[in-house]
XYZ file of C-alpha atoms in Angstrom:
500
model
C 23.170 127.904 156.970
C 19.800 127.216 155.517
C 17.853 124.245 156.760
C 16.340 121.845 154.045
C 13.280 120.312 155.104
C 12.032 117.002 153.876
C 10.323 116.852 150.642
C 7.413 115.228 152.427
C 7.048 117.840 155.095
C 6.293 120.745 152.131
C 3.311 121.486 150.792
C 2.288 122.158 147.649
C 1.427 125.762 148.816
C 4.492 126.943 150.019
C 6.789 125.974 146.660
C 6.968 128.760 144.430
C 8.339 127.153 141.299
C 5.523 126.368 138.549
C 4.805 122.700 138.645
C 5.622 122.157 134.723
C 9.076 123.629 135.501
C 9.901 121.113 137.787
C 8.321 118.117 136.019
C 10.438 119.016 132.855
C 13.923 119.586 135.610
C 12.789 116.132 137.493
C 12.502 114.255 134.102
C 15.513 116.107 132.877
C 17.125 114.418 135.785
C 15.780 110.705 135.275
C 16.936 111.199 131.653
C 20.665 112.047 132.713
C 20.289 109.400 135.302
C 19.154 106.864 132.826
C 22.165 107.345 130.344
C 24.421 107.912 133.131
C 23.634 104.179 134.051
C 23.318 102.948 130.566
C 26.678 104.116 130.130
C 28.306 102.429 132.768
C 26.447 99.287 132.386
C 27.622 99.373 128.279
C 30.996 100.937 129.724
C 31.519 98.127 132.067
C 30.430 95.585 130.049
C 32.887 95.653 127.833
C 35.354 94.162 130.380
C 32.818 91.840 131.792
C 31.873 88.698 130.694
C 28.284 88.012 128.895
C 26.824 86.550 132.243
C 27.815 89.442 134.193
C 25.153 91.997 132.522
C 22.881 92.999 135.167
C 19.210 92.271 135.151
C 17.174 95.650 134.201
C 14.588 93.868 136.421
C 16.345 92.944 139.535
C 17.682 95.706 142.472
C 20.701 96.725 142.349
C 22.047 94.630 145.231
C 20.024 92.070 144.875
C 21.328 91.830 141.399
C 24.787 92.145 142.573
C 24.071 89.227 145.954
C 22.638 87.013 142.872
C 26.056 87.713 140.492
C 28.451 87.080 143.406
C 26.885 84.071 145.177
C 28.576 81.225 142.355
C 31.793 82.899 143.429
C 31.570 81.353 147.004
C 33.570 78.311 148.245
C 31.245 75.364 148.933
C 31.270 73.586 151.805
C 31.416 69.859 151.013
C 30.612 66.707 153.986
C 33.391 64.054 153.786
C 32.632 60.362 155.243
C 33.778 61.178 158.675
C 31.257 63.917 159.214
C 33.937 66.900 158.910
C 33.404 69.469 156.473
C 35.672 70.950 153.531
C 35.458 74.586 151.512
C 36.392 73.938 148.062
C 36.627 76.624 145.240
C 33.725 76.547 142.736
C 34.675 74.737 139.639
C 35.897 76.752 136.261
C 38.323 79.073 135.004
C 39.527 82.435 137.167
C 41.916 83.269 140.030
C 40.841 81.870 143.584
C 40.693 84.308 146.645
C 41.991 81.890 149.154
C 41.459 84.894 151.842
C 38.502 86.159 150.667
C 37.418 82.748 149.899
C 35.973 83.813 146.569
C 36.998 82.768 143.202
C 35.888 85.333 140.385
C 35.180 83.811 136.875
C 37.906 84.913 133.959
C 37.310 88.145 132.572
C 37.473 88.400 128.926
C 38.203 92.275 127.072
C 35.481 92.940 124.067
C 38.168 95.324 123.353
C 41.719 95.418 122.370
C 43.289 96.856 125.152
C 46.574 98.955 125.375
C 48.855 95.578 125.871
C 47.202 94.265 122.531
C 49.832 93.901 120.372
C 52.105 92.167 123.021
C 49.502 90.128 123.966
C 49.216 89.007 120.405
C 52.515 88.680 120.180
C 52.970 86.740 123.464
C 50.225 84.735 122.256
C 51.822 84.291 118.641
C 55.010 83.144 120.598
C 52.998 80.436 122.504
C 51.732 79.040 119.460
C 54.876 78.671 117.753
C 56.476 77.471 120.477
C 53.870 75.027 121.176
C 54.122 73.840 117.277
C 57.658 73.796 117.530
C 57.756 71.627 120.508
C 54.851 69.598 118.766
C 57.222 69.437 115.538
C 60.382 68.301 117.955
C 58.116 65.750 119.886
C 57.158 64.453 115.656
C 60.389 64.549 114.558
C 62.053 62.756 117.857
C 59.295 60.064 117.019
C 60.160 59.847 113.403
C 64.102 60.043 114.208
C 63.359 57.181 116.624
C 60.985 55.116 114.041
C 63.707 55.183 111.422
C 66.166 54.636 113.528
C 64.152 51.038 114.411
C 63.647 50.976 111.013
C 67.282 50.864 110.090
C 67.955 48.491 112.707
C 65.950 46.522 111.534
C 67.206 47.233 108.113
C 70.606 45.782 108.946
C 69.213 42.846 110.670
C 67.136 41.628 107.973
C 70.198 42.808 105.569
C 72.723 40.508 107.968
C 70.080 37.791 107.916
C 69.806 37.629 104.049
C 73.552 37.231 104.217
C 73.244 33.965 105.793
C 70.630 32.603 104.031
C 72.204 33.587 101.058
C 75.310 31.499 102.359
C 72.534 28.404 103.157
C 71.389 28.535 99.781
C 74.604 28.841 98.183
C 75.581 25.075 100.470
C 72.122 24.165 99.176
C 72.904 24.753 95.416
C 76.425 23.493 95.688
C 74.812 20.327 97.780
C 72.921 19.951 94.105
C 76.146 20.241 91.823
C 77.667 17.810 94.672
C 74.826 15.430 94.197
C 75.042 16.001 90.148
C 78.689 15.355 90.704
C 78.247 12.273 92.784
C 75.652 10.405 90.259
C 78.239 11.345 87.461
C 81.095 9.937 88.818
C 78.731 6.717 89.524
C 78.042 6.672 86.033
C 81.688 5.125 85.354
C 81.537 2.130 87.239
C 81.338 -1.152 85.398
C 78.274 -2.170 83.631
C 77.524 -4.954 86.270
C 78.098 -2.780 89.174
C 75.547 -0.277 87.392
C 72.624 -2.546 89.638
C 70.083 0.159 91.271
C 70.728 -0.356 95.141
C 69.885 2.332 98.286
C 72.962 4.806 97.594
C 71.019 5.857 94.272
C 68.458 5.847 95.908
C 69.672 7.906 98.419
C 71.184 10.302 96.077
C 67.838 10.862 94.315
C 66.031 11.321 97.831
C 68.671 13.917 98.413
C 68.254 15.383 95.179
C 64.404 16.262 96.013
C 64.762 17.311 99.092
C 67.713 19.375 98.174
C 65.319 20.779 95.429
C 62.653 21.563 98.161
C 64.582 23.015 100.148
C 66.320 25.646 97.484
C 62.570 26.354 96.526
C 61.699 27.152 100.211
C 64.479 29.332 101.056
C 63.671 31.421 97.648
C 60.563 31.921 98.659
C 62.020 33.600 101.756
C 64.677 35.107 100.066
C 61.957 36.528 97.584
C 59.800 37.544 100.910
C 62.812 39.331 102.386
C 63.388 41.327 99.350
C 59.799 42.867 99.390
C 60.301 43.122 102.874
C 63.801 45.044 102.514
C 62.467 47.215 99.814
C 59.330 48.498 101.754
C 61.539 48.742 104.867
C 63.972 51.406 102.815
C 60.527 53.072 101.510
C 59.380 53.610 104.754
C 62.839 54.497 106.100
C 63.006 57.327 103.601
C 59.525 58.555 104.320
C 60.151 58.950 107.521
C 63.233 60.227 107.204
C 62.093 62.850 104.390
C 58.912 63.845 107.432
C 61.260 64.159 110.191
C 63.655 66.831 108.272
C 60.568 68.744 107.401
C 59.416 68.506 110.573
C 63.012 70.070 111.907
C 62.721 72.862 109.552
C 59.843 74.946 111.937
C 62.614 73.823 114.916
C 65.750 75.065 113.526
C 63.908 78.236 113.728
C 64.210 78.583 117.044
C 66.731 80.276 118.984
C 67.187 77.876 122.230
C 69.776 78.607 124.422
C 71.827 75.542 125.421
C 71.154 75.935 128.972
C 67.822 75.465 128.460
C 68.335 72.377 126.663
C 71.048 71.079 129.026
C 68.004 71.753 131.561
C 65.120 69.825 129.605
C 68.031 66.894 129.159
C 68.697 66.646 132.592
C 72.401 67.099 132.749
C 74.574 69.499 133.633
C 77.703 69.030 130.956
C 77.441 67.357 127.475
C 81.293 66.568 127.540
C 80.958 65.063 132.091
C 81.422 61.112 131.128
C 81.399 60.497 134.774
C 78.038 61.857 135.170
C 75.029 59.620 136.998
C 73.058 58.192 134.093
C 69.683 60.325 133.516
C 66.584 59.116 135.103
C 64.120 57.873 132.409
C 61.764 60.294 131.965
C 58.097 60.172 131.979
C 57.486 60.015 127.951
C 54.659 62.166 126.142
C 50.951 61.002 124.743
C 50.980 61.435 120.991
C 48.602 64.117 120.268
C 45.867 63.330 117.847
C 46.568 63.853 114.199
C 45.842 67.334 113.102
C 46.028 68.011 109.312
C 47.065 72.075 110.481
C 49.308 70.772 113.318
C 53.094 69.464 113.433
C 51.254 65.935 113.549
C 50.003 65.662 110.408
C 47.918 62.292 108.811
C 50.578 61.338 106.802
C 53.235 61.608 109.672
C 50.746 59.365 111.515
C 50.075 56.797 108.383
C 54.125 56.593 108.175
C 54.704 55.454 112.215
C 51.740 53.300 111.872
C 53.174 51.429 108.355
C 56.877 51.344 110.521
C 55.106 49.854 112.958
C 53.412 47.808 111.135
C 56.992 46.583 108.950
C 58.509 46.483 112.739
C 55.975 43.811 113.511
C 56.509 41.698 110.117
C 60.032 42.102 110.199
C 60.640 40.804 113.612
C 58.106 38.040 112.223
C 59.989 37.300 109.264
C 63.323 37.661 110.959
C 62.541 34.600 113.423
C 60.904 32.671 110.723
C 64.266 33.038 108.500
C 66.869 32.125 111.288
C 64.328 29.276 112.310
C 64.174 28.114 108.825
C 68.014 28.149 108.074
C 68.796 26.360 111.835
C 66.489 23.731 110.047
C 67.634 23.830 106.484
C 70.998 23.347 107.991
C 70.773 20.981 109.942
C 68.686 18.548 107.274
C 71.280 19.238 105.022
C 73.876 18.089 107.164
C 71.546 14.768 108.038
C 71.119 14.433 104.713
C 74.653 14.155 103.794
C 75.761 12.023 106.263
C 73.073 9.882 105.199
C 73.924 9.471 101.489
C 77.590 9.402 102.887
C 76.585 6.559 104.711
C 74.977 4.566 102.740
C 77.658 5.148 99.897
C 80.219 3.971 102.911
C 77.693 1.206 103.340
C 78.037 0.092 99.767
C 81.727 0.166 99.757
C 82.555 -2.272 102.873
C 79.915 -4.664 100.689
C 81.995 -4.429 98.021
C 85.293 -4.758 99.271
C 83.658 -7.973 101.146
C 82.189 -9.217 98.041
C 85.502 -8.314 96.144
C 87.483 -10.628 98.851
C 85.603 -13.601 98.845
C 85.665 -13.192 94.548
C 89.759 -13.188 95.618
C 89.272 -15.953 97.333
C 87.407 -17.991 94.859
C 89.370 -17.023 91.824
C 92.482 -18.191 94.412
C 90.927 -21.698 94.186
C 90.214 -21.826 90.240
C 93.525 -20.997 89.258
C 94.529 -24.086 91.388
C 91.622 -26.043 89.883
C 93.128 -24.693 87.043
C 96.509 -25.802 87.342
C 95.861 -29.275 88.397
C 93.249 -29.965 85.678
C 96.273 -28.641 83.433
C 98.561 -30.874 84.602
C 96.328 -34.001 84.943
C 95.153 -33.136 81.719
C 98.897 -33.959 80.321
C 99.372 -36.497 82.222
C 96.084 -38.141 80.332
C 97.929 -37.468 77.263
C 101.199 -39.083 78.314
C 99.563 -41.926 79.093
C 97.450 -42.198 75.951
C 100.750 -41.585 73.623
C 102.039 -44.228 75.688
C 98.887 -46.522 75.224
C 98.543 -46.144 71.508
C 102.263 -46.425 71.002
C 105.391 -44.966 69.046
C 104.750 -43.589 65.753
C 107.808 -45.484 63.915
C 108.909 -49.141 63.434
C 112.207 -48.183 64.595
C 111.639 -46.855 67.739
C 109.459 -50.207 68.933
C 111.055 -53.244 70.114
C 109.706 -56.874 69.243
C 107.348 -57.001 71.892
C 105.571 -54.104 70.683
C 105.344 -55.262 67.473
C 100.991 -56.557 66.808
C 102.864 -58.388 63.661
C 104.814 -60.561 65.166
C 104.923 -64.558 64.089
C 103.037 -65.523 67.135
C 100.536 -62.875 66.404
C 100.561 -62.803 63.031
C 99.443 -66.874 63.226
C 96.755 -66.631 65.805
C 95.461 -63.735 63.663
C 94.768 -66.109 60.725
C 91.523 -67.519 62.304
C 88.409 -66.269 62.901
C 88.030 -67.784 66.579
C 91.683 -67.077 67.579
C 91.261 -63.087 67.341
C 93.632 -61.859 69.843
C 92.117 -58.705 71.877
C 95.308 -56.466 72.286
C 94.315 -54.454 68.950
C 90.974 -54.206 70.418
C 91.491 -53.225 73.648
C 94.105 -50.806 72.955
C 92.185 -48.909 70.292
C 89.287 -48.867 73.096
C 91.532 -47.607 75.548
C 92.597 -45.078 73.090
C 89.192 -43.910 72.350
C 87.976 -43.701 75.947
C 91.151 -41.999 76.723
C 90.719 -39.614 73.801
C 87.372 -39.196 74.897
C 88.303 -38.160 78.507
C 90.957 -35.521 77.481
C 88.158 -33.720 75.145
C 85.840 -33.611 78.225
C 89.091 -32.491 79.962
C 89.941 -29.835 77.480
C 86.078 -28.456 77.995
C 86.405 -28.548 81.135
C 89.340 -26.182 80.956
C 88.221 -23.964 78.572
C 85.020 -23.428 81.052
C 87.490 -23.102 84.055
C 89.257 -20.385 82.156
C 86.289 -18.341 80.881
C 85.019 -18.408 84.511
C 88.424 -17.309 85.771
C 88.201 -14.240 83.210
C 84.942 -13.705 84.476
C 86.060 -13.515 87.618
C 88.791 -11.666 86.998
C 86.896 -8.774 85.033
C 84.203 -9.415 88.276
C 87.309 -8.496 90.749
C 88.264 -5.392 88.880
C 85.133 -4.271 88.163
C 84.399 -4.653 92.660
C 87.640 -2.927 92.311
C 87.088 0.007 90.225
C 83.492 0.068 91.902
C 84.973 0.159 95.626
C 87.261 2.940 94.012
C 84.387 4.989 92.360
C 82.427 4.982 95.755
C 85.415 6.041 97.519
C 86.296 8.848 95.444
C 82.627 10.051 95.869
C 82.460 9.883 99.626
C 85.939 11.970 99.885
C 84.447 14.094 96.832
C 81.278 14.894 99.136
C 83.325 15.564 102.099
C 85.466 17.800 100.500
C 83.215 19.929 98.197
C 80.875 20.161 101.700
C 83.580 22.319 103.359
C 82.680 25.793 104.529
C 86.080 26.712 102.601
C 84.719 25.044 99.161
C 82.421 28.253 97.712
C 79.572 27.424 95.157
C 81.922 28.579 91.729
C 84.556 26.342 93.030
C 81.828 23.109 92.932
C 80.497 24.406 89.837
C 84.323 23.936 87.875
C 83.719 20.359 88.323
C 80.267 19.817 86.334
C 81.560 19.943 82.863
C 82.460 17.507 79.829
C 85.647 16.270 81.669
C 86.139 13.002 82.365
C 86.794 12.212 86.565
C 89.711 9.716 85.928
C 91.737 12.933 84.388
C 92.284 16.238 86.562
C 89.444 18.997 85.870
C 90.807 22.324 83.575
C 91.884 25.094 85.193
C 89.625 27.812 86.177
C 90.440 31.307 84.497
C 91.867 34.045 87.068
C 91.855 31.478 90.191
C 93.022 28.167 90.842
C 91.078 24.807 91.310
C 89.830 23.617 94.529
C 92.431 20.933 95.709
């Protein structure tokens, strides 16, 4: 075999080649050399990252010690002195062996696997917007289902304020009702005294209170109507937002798996563990979380908030209105009870006083006749043949003392006195009588107008107590305020009966 000797040990003499022929094959060579390198550098670089290009300036292995050291772990000191390798922070696959941990490579170039990866990737994003769409619309489901919740409650709570006002307004025709049927008692019984004024007190307060619970009523009505707005919205969000997830094709394994259970139809089952529950992305104007979807839960939360509000304030106002209502009914009640044991005490003793006029009566009747007896019998018989002689004033005796001035007998005299006097007295008597009897009238129409009074209060008191029965509705109260007179039964109502 031929020997090649160094390049260094020739000389110059000994080569035989011209020297321009080998300049132009040596820089032949450096050329091919040159692209041969700038090939594979451009070659490689098109699966290498940006910071991977090699340094034109640098050695070769140099350049390559410099590229690899960030891919080292790095030892870290802990507290107790020991030492720990971790991985270098970033992106890439770690080399637990080799304790290296290459940066992510990124293809310039669509590689053979491009369309799948492009597909794989397409896949990723719709599944990732379809489970961002479920997580929206499981948020929305759950925000309207509060919302109707809270629909009902507020719609339940209505309901009984709309019963409170309904006692309220029929506690006003009740009132109206009581002040009418006051209005027929006698004139002198018509004397302002604490039950009117307790039935005008209850009037006003009756009239605040109706004013109060329409403002809530009117507050609960804006309040219903932007709950149903809101409901819809929401509702109207979440089935768009189920659209991009009834696309999918999800086995029901897989969904049996996400819901941790084995069986839809195992009752018996252990009750799922609550799950840890997601972050709600950010609002994305592109993304299943849209502004709008995020303006709607923040307005439901928002009505949530106001509702529960509104919803105490309402039960807490009718617990209130109730129960002053039912204080201020017992009051008037009571004072109208009140009036009536006054009356029936002032009707006795006016019982027992007319008692002892019509026996002041009767004897002054009876005395009074006895006064006229006696002056019939002092003035004498009307006819000369019903006296005897010693009745007689003209009688001889008489008739001769009568002659003289200074022998005036004084029967005449003394009898027509008598007679006057006694005349006199039976006029005074008669007076008398006629005074006795007009106050015994009085009296009288005084004991039935206590009567008819005692009555009237009574048939107000059982009147309130009957119309304030839970049974007694507002249109049954309202058949009593009319032109009808209380002492005769009230018409019939058209298509249902009175309230007994």
């Amino acid at each position: 075999m031929p020997v090649l000797l160094p390049q260094a040990a020739r000389h110059q003499e000994t080569r035989i080649g011209a020297p321009e022929w080998r300049e132009a094959a040596q820089a032949t060579s450096r050329k091919a050399r040159l692209l041969i390198d700038r090939c594979g550098q451009e070659a490689v670089t098109m699966w290498q990252p940006k910071a991977s290009i090699r340094d034109p300036h640098m050695a070769h292995h140099l350049c390559r010690a410099a590229y690899m050291e960030p891919w080292r772990f790095r030892v870290e000191m802990l507290k107790g002195g020991s030492t720990v390798e971790k991985p270098p922070p970033g992106e890439g696959v770690t080399l637990w062996k080799g304790k290296m941990k290459p940066p992510a490579w990124y293809a310039r170039l669509p590689l053979p696997l491009h369309r799948d990866a492009r597909a794989l990737q397409t896949a990723e994003l719709v599944l990732a917007h379809a489970r961002g769409a479920r997580l929206t619309a499981a948020r929305l489901g759950r925000a309207q289902n509060q919302i109707n919740a809270q629909l009902r409650l507020l719609q339940r709570q209505r309901e009984v304020l709309d019963l409170r006002l309904s006692e309220v307004r029929k506690g006003l025709l009740v009132n109206q009702q009581s002040v009418k049927l006051r209005g027929y008692r006698p004139k002198c019984e018509k004397v302002p005294d604490k039950a009117d004024s307790a039935l005008t007190w209850e009037k006003d307060e009756l009239r605040s209170m109706k004013r109060k619970m329409e403002k809530d009523m009117e507050k609960s009505e804006t309040l219903l109507k932007a709950l149903a707005s809101c409901r819809d919205t929401l509702g109207f969000y979440c089935q768009e937002r189920l659209q991009a997830v009834e696309l999918l094709n999800q086995p029901l394994d897989k969904v049996l798996e996400q819901a941790g259970r084995h069986s839809w139809v195992n009752i018996s089952r252990a009750p799922t563990p609550r799950t840890q529950g997601q972050k709600t992305p950010p609002p994305n104007p592109v993304g299943p979380y849209t502004p709008d979807c995020a303006q709607a839960l923040y307005e439901a939360k928002r009505l949530l908030m106001e509702s529960k509000d509104t919803l105490a304030e309402m039960a807490k106002n009718e617990m209130n209105f109730r129960e002053q209502q039912q204080q201020i009914n017992h009051r008037v009640c009571a004072s109208l009870t009140q009036k009536m044991s006054e009356t029936l005490e002032l009707k006795e003793r006016t019982n027992m006083t007319l008692g002892l006029m019509r026996g002041t009566i009767h004897r002054c009747t009876k005395f009074n006749k006895e006064m006229y007896v006696t002056r019939g019998l002092i003035k004498g018989p009307l006819l000369k043949t019903h006296l005897e002689a010693r009745e007689k004033l003209d009688r001889p005796l008489v008739r001769m003392y009568q002659k003289h001035v200074g022998t005036q007998l004084p029967e005449a005299t003394r009898l027509a006195q008598d007679t006057d006097q006694l005349q006199r007295h039976n006029e005074h008597m008669e007076k008398n009588l006629k005074e006795l009897l007009a106050m015994h009238d009085e009296l009288s129409w005084n004991l039935n107008c206590k009567k008819i009074g005692c009555e009237v209060d009574h048939d107000v008191v059982r009147l309130r107590r009957r119309q304030q029965h839970p049974h007694v509705f507002y249109e049954h109260a309202q058949l009593l305020v009319g032109g009808w007179d209380p002492r005769t039964p009230p018409p019939a109502a058209t298509g249902s009966a009175a309230p007994k």
